[in-house]
XYZ file of C-alpha atoms in Angstrom:
150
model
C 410.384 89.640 3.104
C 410.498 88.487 -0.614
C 407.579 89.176 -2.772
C 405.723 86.301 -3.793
C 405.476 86.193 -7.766
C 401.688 84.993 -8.846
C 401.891 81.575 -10.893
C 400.498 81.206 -13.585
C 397.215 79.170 -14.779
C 397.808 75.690 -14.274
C 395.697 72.946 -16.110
C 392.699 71.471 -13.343
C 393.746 68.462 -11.554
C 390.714 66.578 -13.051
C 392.538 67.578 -16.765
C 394.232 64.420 -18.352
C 397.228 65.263 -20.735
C 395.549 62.850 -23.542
C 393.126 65.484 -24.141
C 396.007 68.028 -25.520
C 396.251 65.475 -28.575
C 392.367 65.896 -29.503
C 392.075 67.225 -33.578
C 388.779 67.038 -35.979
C 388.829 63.906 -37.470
C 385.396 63.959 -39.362
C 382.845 66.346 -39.792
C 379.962 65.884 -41.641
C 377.828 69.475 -41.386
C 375.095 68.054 -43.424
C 374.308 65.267 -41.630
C 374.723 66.653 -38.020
C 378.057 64.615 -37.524
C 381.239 65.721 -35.635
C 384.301 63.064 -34.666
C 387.111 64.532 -32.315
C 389.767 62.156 -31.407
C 393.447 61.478 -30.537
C 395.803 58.650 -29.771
C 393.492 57.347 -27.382
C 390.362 58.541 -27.219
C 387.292 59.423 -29.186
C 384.190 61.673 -28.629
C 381.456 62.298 -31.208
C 378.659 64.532 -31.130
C 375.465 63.435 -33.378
C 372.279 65.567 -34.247
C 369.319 63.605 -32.023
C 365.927 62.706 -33.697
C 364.670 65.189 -31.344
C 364.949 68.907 -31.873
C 367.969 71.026 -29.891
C 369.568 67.923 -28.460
C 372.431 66.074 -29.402
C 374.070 62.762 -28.679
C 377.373 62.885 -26.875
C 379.621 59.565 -27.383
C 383.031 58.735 -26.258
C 385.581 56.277 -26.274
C 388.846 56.249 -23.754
C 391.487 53.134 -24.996
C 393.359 52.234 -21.557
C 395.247 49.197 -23.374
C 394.206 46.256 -25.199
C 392.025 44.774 -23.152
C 390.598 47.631 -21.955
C 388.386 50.156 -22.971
C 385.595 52.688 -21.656
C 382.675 54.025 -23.787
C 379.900 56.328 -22.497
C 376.919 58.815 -23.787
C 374.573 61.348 -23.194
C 372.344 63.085 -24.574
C 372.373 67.072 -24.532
C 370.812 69.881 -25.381
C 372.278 72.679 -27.975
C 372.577 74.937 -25.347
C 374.748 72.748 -22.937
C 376.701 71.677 -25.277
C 377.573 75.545 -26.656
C 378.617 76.102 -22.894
C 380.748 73.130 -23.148
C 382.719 74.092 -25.563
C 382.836 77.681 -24.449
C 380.659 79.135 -27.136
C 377.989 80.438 -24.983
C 378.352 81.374 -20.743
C 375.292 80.325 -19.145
C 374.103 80.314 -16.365
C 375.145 77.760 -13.972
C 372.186 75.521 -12.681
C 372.084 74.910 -8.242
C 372.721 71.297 -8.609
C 375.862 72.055 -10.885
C 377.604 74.845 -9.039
C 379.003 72.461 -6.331
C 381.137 70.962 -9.103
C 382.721 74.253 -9.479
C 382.904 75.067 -6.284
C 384.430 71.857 -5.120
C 387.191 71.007 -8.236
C 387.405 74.683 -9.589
C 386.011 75.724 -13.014
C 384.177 78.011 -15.362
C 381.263 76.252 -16.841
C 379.775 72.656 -15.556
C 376.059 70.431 -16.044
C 376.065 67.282 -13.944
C 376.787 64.194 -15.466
C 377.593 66.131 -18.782
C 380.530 68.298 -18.527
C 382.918 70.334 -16.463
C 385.214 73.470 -18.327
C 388.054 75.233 -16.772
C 388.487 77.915 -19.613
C 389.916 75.880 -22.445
C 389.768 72.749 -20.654
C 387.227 70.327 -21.348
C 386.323 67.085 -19.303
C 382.923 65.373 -20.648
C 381.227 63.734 -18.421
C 382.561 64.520 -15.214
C 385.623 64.792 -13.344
C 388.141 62.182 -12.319
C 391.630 62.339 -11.346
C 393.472 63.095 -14.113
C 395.246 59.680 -14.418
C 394.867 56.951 -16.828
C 392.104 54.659 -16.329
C 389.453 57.520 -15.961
C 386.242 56.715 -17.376
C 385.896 60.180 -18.898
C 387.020 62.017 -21.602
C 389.542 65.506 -21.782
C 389.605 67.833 -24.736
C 392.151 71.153 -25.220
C 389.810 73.416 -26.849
C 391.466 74.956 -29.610
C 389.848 77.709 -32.434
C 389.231 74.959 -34.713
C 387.281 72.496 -32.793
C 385.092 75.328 -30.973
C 384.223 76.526 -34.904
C 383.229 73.216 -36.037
C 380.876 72.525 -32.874
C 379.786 76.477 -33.616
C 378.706 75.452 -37.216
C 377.246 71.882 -36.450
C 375.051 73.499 -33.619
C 374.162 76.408 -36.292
């Protein structure tokens, strides 16, 4: 009988390959202000007139004709577990996300994380036309959300 050989961590099915291309493209420290975008997409994260929350915005370009924006609004804390700064702990109404499409960290309607993998607000199938947003968290993006939330 062979022996089977483990595979290794493969990228959720709700990931979308767009999000691999996601970079700082403006941060603004002083004014609560952080832009991370690729080829196709756009997410920005804004200090909220009220205290500990933030607003969450993001753009997905399907073609010319076609385009998806959302937002939410979140608090500090969510968004640290986002972006895999902080593990909290994992709210009733959220753990069926995990439990159904796999994961580390999720908040309804806000965010699911698969360790490096981000997918704001929710997720879909991994295919263009998705009306969510992916991001490859890298060093650099997780210390520029660390210093805008500080």
């Amino acid at each position: 009988m062979a022996t089977k050989i483990p595979r290794l961590k493969q990228r959720p099915d709700w990931w979308h390959s767009h999000g691999d291309e996601m970079r700082i493209t403006n941060f603004i420290r002083e004014n609560g202000y952080l832009a991370i975008g690729g080829r196709a997409e756009q997410l920005t994260i804004s200090k909220n007139f009220t205290e500990n929350y933030y607003d969450v915005a993001w753009r997905v370009v399907h073609g010319p004709s076609e385009i998806v924006t959302g937002c939410r609004i979140m608090k500090k804390e969510s968004l640290q577990n986002a972006f895999g700064l902080i593990e909290a702990t994992i709210d009733n109404q959220s753990q069926w996300l995990i439990n159904h499409y796999g994961g580390d960290a999720a908040e309804q309607a806000k965010f699911i994380r698969d360790h490096n993998y981000l997918c704001i607000p929710c997720p879909g199938t991994g295919r263009d036309g998705d009306p969510n947003i992916s991001i490859k968290l890298n060093k650099k993006i997780k210390q520029a959300v660390a210093k805008l939330l500080a």
